[in-house]
Amino acid sequence: MFFTKITGSIRTSNSSYSREVAVNSLSGHYRTKFESSNTDQSQLLHPTSLKTSQTDFDWVGNRNAFQRLRNLLTLEKNWDNYGAHPFLRPQVARAFELYSDIYSYYLFREMNFSELAPFIAPCSNGAILFEWAGRRFPSRELEIFVPSAMEATLEFLKGADDLEEEGTFIADEVNGLLNWLFDTES
Amino acid sequence: MTQIHQVQPSDKLFRWLHPSQFDWAEMRPTSAAFKDSYMSVDLAHLTTLEESYERGKLMNKNAVASITAGQAFEKAQKVHHCPTQVCEVAGDLVCVTDEGCRAYQADGLSRKLICTNPAHGCVVGDKPKSVARFFAKNAEVDFYPPQPT
């Protein structure tokens, strides 16, 4: 089976990224100001300039969130054998924007991204799942879905003990969800 | 034509997992595998894990999550037994069970159909995030061939 490898330009994580975090003094919200970096061009993507090459991707062993997101584009029609549609670049680009905001949050909080990164999984209904669950998150779990329809809002599901709360949100509000997940709400 | 099985709450349903939808480090399925409004499954009552695997392995799947029909009923889902049928002439999938299914064809019964999966079933219903999470958390997972211990 062949998969697609993407290069191009989009905001994402790299070593110079930490210097670009900006805080909104009114809302307390912070996000990364993206500028093209020379540190690692292979990590840069942009929906309008994606280039592809064929390579295998290890969905079993590779948990790297960035690489899993990138390789969503390699999933072809009926990739799950249950009739799933392929993922389109605008949706994946939107997921990368969310990833970028999440990464910025970790940087700002000086949290270890590799240890606490969300698990990325493609949904059979076309959404993209960011999941904080399992052994790494024993008390609170969070799921975020990037829907296939670009006009649809992002969705979340919070889970803790017997409590569940789901809803929609805009990208700027992801920090509030992460604050809840990591119990840093004041 | 395959006789339609009346699905019982105790019926076990196999859902093969694409490798990307399974957390292999923790050996657990994610909600991502349970989001379809029309979610295909195999009825364990009508097949075996080995036989079902013949279909799963077509997409390099060897992890199968199983839930019970009772769990689906609990979440306001309908569970149909709807054998997979293919039109002998056109080769397209034909569902004659549920008008909402994307494979439904009103003239399906007038066509010459070949049954390719007599154990196929469908878990029908809107699956909000909490329902998908419920299935992911309550599913039992098997591997075929079995994982070496």
Short mmCIF file of C-alpha atoms in Angstrom, two decimals:
data_model
loop_
_atom_site.label_atom_id
_atom_site.label_comp_id
_atom_site.label_asym_id
_atom_site.label_seq_id
_atom_site.Cartn_x
_atom_site.Cartn_y
_atom_site.Cartn_z
CA MET A 1 0.00 0.00 0.00
CA PHE A 2 1.28 3.45 -0.85
CA PHE A 3 0.86 6.56 1.16
CA THR A 4 1.45 10.19 0.46
CA LYS A 5 4.19 12.28 2.00
CA ILE A 6 3.54 16.00 2.07
CA THR A 7 5.86 18.92 2.04
CA GLY A 8 4.98 22.55 1.70
CA SER A 9 4.28 25.30 4.16
CA ILE A 10 1.90 25.65 7.05
CA ARG A 11 2.37 26.84 10.59
CA THR A 12 3.39 24.08 12.92
CA SER A 13 5.88 23.12 15.54
CA ASN A 14 9.58 23.54 15.30
CA SER A 15 12.39 24.74 17.45
CA SER A 16 11.91 28.41 16.73
CA TYR A 17 8.23 28.20 17.45
CA SER A 18 8.47 28.95 21.14
CA ARG A 19 9.57 32.49 20.46
CA GLU A 20 6.40 33.25 18.57
CA VAL A 21 3.86 32.73 21.32
CA ALA A 22 1.76 35.84 21.90
CA VAL A 23 -0.63 36.50 24.72
CA ASN A 24 -3.84 38.44 24.34
CA SER A 25 -3.81 40.66 27.37
CA LEU A 26 -7.57 41.08 27.34
CA SER A 27 -8.66 37.50 27.03
CA GLY A 28 -5.60 35.78 28.40
CA HIS A 29 -5.69 33.71 25.29
CA TYR A 30 -2.42 32.92 23.65
CA ARG A 31 -1.56 31.51 20.34
CA THR A 32 1.42 31.19 18.17
CA LYS A 33 2.12 33.82 15.63
CA PHE A 34 3.21 31.89 12.66
CA GLU A 35 6.04 32.90 10.44
CA SER A 36 7.93 30.74 8.08
CA SER A 37 10.97 29.27 9.71
CA ASN A 38 14.17 28.04 8.20
CA THR A 39 14.74 25.55 10.98
CA ASP A 40 12.85 22.64 9.51
CA GLN A 41 11.18 23.18 6.20
CA SER A 42 9.98 19.59 6.07
CA GLN A 43 7.65 20.41 8.94
CA LEU A 44 5.95 23.21 7.09
CA LEU A 45 2.68 22.74 5.29
CA HIS A 46 0.18 24.90 3.59
CA PRO A 47 -3.05 23.73 1.99
CA THR A 48 -2.33 25.64 -1.17
CA SER A 49 1.14 24.28 -1.66
CA LEU A 50 1.04 20.70 -0.59
CA LYS A 51 3.33 18.46 -2.52
CA THR A 52 3.20 14.75 -2.23
CA SER A 53 5.33 11.71 -2.68
CA GLN A 54 4.52 8.11 -2.02
CA THR A 55 5.73 6.44 1.12
CA ASP A 56 4.49 3.96 3.66
CA PHE A 57 3.09 5.17 6.94
CA ASP A 58 2.98 3.04 10.04
CA TRP A 59 -0.42 3.68 11.62
CA VAL A 60 0.26 0.99 14.20
CA GLY A 61 3.60 2.12 15.59
CA ASN A 62 3.73 5.81 14.81
CA ARG A 63 1.96 7.93 17.45
CA ASN A 64 3.49 11.23 16.35
CA ALA A 65 0.55 13.62 16.12
CA PHE A 66 2.05 15.76 13.40
CA GLN A 67 2.87 12.81 11.20
CA ARG A 68 -0.49 11.18 11.74
CA LEU A 69 -2.24 14.39 10.73
CA ARG A 70 -0.07 14.75 7.69
CA ASN A 71 -0.73 11.20 6.56
CA LEU A 72 -4.50 11.54 6.74
CA LEU A 73 -4.20 12.76 3.19
CA THR A 74 -2.80 9.42 2.16
CA LEU A 75 -6.00 7.59 3.07
CA GLU A 76 -7.83 6.85 -0.11
CA LYS A 77 -11.53 6.47 -0.73
CA ASN A 78 -12.94 3.55 1.27
CA TRP A 79 -9.78 3.49 3.39
CA ASP A 80 -11.64 1.81 6.25
CA ASN A 81 -13.36 -0.67 3.95
CA TYR A 82 -16.66 0.64 5.26
CA GLY A 83 -17.08 3.29 2.58
CA ALA A 84 -15.22 6.19 4.18
CA HIS A 85 -14.41 9.22 2.08
CA PRO A 86 -10.86 10.51 1.67
CA PHE A 87 -9.72 13.52 3.68
CA LEU A 88 -9.45 16.80 1.84
CA ARG A 89 -6.67 19.31 2.24
CA PRO A 90 -8.70 22.21 3.65
CA GLN A 91 -9.93 20.00 6.46
CA VAL A 92 -6.46 18.71 7.22
CA ALA A 93 -5.14 22.27 7.12
CA ARG A 94 -7.80 23.23 9.65
CA ALA A 95 -6.68 20.34 11.83
CA PHE A 96 -3.11 21.60 11.58
CA GLU A 97 -4.21 25.02 12.75
CA LEU A 98 -5.79 23.41 15.78
CA TYR A 99 -2.64 21.36 16.31
CA SER A 100 -0.63 24.56 16.20
CA ASP A 101 -2.81 26.19 18.85
CA ILE A 102 -2.53 23.10 21.04
CA TYR A 103 1.21 22.98 20.60
CA SER A 104 1.44 26.64 21.57
CA TYR A 105 -0.54 25.93 24.72
CA TYR A 106 1.91 23.24 25.74
CA LEU A 107 4.83 25.54 25.10
CA PHE A 108 3.30 28.32 27.10
CA ARG A 109 2.56 25.97 29.98
CA GLU A 110 6.00 24.38 29.63
CA MET A 111 4.37 20.99 29.28
CA ASN A 112 5.96 18.00 27.60
CA PHE A 113 4.18 17.71 24.27
CA SER A 114 5.56 14.32 23.34
CA GLU A 115 4.29 12.79 26.58
CA LEU A 116 0.88 14.43 26.60
CA ALA A 117 0.16 14.90 22.92
CA PRO A 118 -3.30 14.02 21.65
CA PHE A 119 -3.77 10.78 19.80
CA ILE A 120 -4.88 11.50 16.25
CA ALA A 121 -7.33 9.17 14.52
CA PRO A 122 -9.44 9.42 11.38
CA CYS A 123 -13.15 8.87 11.86
CA SER A 124 -15.16 6.77 9.49
CA ASN A 125 -17.65 9.63 9.14
CA GLY A 126 -14.92 11.93 7.85
CA ALA A 127 -14.06 13.83 11.03
CA ILE A 128 -10.57 14.03 12.50
CA LEU A 129 -10.26 13.04 16.14
CA PHE A 130 -7.85 14.61 18.64
CA GLU A 131 -8.06 12.38 21.68
CA TRP A 132 -6.67 12.74 25.19
CA ALA A 133 -7.71 9.47 26.81
CA GLY A 134 -6.42 6.20 28.14
CA ARG A 135 -3.74 5.56 30.70
CA ARG A 136 -2.09 8.95 30.29
CA PHE A 137 -5.28 10.74 31.33
CA PRO A 138 -6.76 8.79 34.22
CA SER A 139 -9.07 11.48 35.62
CA ARG A 140 -10.21 13.60 32.71
CA GLU A 141 -10.58 12.84 29.04
CA LEU A 142 -11.11 15.12 26.10
CA GLU A 143 -12.04 14.47 22.51
CA ILE A 144 -12.01 17.15 19.82
CA PHE A 145 -13.41 16.55 16.37
CA VAL A 146 -12.56 18.51 13.25
CA PRO A 147 -15.61 17.89 11.05
CA SER A 148 -15.39 17.20 7.36
CA ALA A 149 -17.65 20.13 6.49
CA MET A 150 -15.60 23.30 6.55
CA GLU A 151 -18.57 25.41 7.59
CA ALA A 152 -19.22 23.20 10.62
CA THR A 153 -17.82 24.21 13.99
CA LEU A 154 -15.28 22.20 15.93
CA GLU A 155 -16.79 19.77 18.40
CA PHE A 156 -15.66 18.52 21.79
CA LEU A 157 -16.54 15.89 24.35
CA LYS A 158 -15.35 16.17 27.92
CA GLY A 159 -15.38 13.07 30.07
CA ALA A 160 -14.70 12.71 33.79
CA ASP A 161 -16.01 10.00 36.07
CA ASP A 162 -19.72 9.84 35.29
CA LEU A 163 -19.85 13.31 33.80
CA GLU A 164 -19.94 13.97 30.09
CA GLU A 165 -20.32 17.28 28.34
CA GLU A 166 -20.27 17.86 24.64
CA GLY A 167 -20.59 20.90 22.47
CA THR A 168 -19.06 23.03 19.79
CA PHE A 169 -16.39 25.70 19.95
CA ILE A 170 -14.29 27.97 17.81
CA ALA A 171 -10.55 27.43 17.53
CA ASP A 172 -9.71 30.35 19.81
CA GLU A 173 -11.49 28.58 22.64
CA VAL A 174 -9.35 25.46 22.65
CA ASN A 175 -7.28 26.77 25.55
CA GLY A 176 -10.30 26.65 27.81
CA LEU A 177 -10.77 22.98 27.00
CA LEU A 178 -7.12 22.25 27.64
CA ASN A 179 -7.28 24.17 30.91
CA TRP A 180 -10.13 21.92 31.94
CA LEU A 181 -8.29 18.78 30.83
CA PHE A 182 -5.17 19.64 32.75
CA ASP A 183 -7.17 21.02 35.63
CA THR A 184 -5.54 24.42 35.48
CA GLU A 185 -8.72 26.41 35.62
CA SER A 186 -8.54 29.05 38.27
CA MET B 1 -32.03 -15.24 -0.39
CA THR B 2 -30.48 -15.32 3.07
CA GLN B 3 -32.97 -15.65 5.88
CA ILE B 4 -33.04 -12.50 7.98
CA HIS B 5 -32.02 -12.99 11.59
CA GLN B 6 -33.98 -11.15 14.25
CA VAL B 7 -31.23 -9.43 16.19
CA GLN B 8 -31.30 -10.10 19.93
CA PRO B 9 -29.74 -7.97 22.68
CA SER B 10 -27.24 -10.72 23.39
CA ASP B 11 -26.00 -10.79 19.80
CA LYS B 12 -22.33 -9.93 19.51
CA LEU B 13 -21.36 -7.54 16.74
CA PHE B 14 -17.90 -7.49 15.15
CA ARG B 15 -16.52 -4.17 13.95
CA TRP B 16 -13.12 -4.42 12.26
CA LEU B 17 -10.81 -1.55 13.09
CA HIS B 18 -8.59 0.27 10.69
CA PRO B 19 -5.10 0.39 12.27
CA SER B 20 -5.32 4.17 12.52
CA GLN B 21 -8.40 3.98 14.73
CA PHE B 22 -6.82 1.77 17.35
CA ASP B 23 -4.39 2.84 20.05
CA TRP B 24 -1.87 0.04 19.78
CA ALA B 25 0.19 1.22 22.73
CA GLU B 26 -2.79 0.81 25.03
CA MET B 27 -4.64 -1.80 23.01
CA ARG B 28 -7.92 0.08 22.95
CA PRO B 29 -10.20 1.32 20.20
CA THR B 30 -10.95 5.01 19.84
CA SER B 31 -14.28 6.69 19.25
CA ALA B 32 -13.19 7.26 15.67
CA ALA B 33 -14.32 3.76 14.72
CA PHE B 34 -17.89 4.19 15.89
CA LYS B 35 -19.13 7.40 14.29
CA ASP B 36 -21.03 6.15 11.25
CA SER B 37 -24.79 6.64 11.29
CA TYR B 38 -24.90 3.39 9.35
CA MET B 39 -22.20 1.36 11.04
CA SER B 40 -21.38 -1.91 9.39
CA VAL B 41 -20.79 -4.93 11.59
CA ASP B 42 -20.77 -8.70 11.30
CA LEU B 43 -23.22 -10.63 13.44
CA ALA B 44 -21.16 -13.12 15.39
CA HIS B 45 -24.17 -15.42 15.58
CA LEU B 46 -23.97 -15.90 11.83
CA THR B 47 -20.25 -16.16 11.32
CA THR B 48 -17.02 -16.95 13.07
CA LEU B 49 -14.13 -14.68 13.91
CA GLU B 50 -12.02 -16.55 11.41
CA GLU B 51 -14.58 -16.17 8.65
CA SER B 52 -15.18 -12.53 9.50
CA TYR B 53 -11.44 -11.94 9.38
CA GLU B 54 -11.42 -12.92 5.73
CA ARG B 55 -13.24 -9.65 5.16
CA GLY B 56 -11.26 -7.64 7.70
CA LYS B 57 -7.89 -8.58 6.34
CA LEU B 58 -8.73 -7.12 2.97
CA MET B 59 -7.80 -3.77 4.49
CA ASN B 60 -4.98 -5.06 6.66
CA LYS B 61 -7.24 -5.20 9.69
CA ASN B 62 -6.55 -7.70 12.39
CA ALA B 63 -8.12 -5.98 15.38
CA VAL B 64 -11.81 -6.39 15.86
CA ALA B 65 -13.95 -4.62 18.40
CA SER B 66 -17.09 -6.34 19.53
CA ILE B 67 -20.09 -4.79 21.17
CA THR B 68 -23.45 -6.35 21.87
CA ALA B 69 -26.69 -5.42 20.21
CA GLY B 70 -28.00 -4.74 23.70
CA GLN B 71 -25.42 -1.99 24.14
CA ALA B 72 -26.52 -0.50 20.85
CA PHE B 73 -30.18 -0.67 21.85
CA GLU B 74 -29.27 1.05 25.10
CA LYS B 75 -28.05 4.00 23.04
CA ALA B 76 -31.19 4.17 20.92
CA GLN B 77 -29.64 2.44 17.94
CA LYS B 78 -31.37 0.00 15.64
CA VAL B 79 -29.52 -3.11 14.62
CA HIS B 80 -30.45 -4.69 11.31
CA HIS B 81 -29.30 -7.92 9.86
CA CYS B 82 -28.76 -6.88 6.27
CA PRO B 83 -26.67 -9.33 4.26
CA THR B 84 -24.30 -7.62 1.85
CA GLN B 85 -25.60 -8.06 -1.64
CA VAL B 86 -24.01 -7.15 -4.91
CA CYS B 87 -25.77 -6.78 -8.23
CA GLU B 88 -24.48 -9.54 -10.47
CA VAL B 89 -24.62 -7.33 -13.55
CA ALA B 90 -23.54 -3.88 -12.35
CA GLY B 91 -21.38 -5.03 -9.45
CA ASP B 92 -22.70 -2.32 -7.13
CA LEU B 93 -23.73 -2.83 -3.52
CA VAL B 94 -27.47 -3.09 -3.04
CA CYS B 95 -29.27 -2.62 0.25
CA VAL B 96 -32.93 -3.56 0.34
CA THR B 97 -33.36 -3.12 4.08
CA ASP B 98 -33.14 0.55 4.99
CA GLU B 99 -34.06 3.51 2.79
CA GLY B 100 -31.54 5.72 4.55
CA CYS B 101 -28.61 3.47 3.69
CA ARG B 102 -26.42 4.87 0.94
CA ALA B 103 -26.58 1.50 -0.82
CA TYR B 104 -30.36 1.35 -0.71
CA GLN B 105 -32.02 0.79 -4.06
CA ALA B 106 -35.77 0.72 -4.31
CA ASP B 107 -35.64 -1.69 -7.24
CA GLY B 108 -33.06 -3.86 -5.51
CA LEU B 109 -35.23 -6.94 -5.25
CA SER B 110 -35.91 -6.89 -8.98
CA ARG B 111 -32.20 -7.21 -9.72
CA LYS B 112 -30.14 -10.36 -9.67
CA LEU B 113 -28.22 -10.15 -6.43
CA ILE B 114 -25.32 -12.15 -5.08
CA CYS B 115 -24.88 -12.30 -1.35
CA THR B 116 -21.25 -11.62 -0.46
CA ASN B 117 -21.59 -11.41 3.33
CA PRO B 118 -24.55 -13.20 4.86
CA ALA B 119 -23.51 -12.09 8.37
CA HIS B 120 -23.49 -8.37 7.64
CA GLY B 121 -25.45 -6.12 9.94
CA CYS B 122 -25.86 -2.44 10.41
CA VAL B 123 -26.06 -0.36 13.58
CA VAL B 124 -28.33 2.46 12.54
CA GLY B 125 -28.78 5.75 14.32
CA ASP B 126 -27.19 9.08 14.97
CA LYS B 127 -24.04 8.58 16.98
CA PRO B 128 -23.21 11.68 18.95
CA LYS B 129 -19.81 11.82 20.53
CA SER B 130 -20.99 10.31 23.79
CA VAL B 131 -22.36 7.24 22.00
CA ALA B 132 -19.17 6.69 20.02
CA ARG B 133 -17.19 7.02 23.24
CA PHE B 134 -19.52 4.55 24.95
CA PHE B 135 -18.89 1.95 22.26
CA ALA B 136 -15.14 2.56 22.37
CA LYS B 137 -15.02 2.17 26.13
CA ASN B 138 -17.23 -0.89 26.28
CA ALA B 139 -15.99 -2.81 23.28
CA GLU B 140 -14.10 -6.02 23.73
CA VAL B 141 -11.13 -6.38 21.45
CA ASP B 142 -9.95 -9.52 19.76
CA PHE B 143 -7.15 -10.10 17.35
CA TYR B 144 -7.04 -12.50 14.53
CA PRO B 145 -4.76 -14.24 14.09
CA PRO B 146 -4.27 -14.07 17.87
CA GLN B 147 -1.42 -11.87 19.06
CA PRO B 148 1.61 -13.81 20.31
CA THR B 149 1.79 -13.67 24.09
#
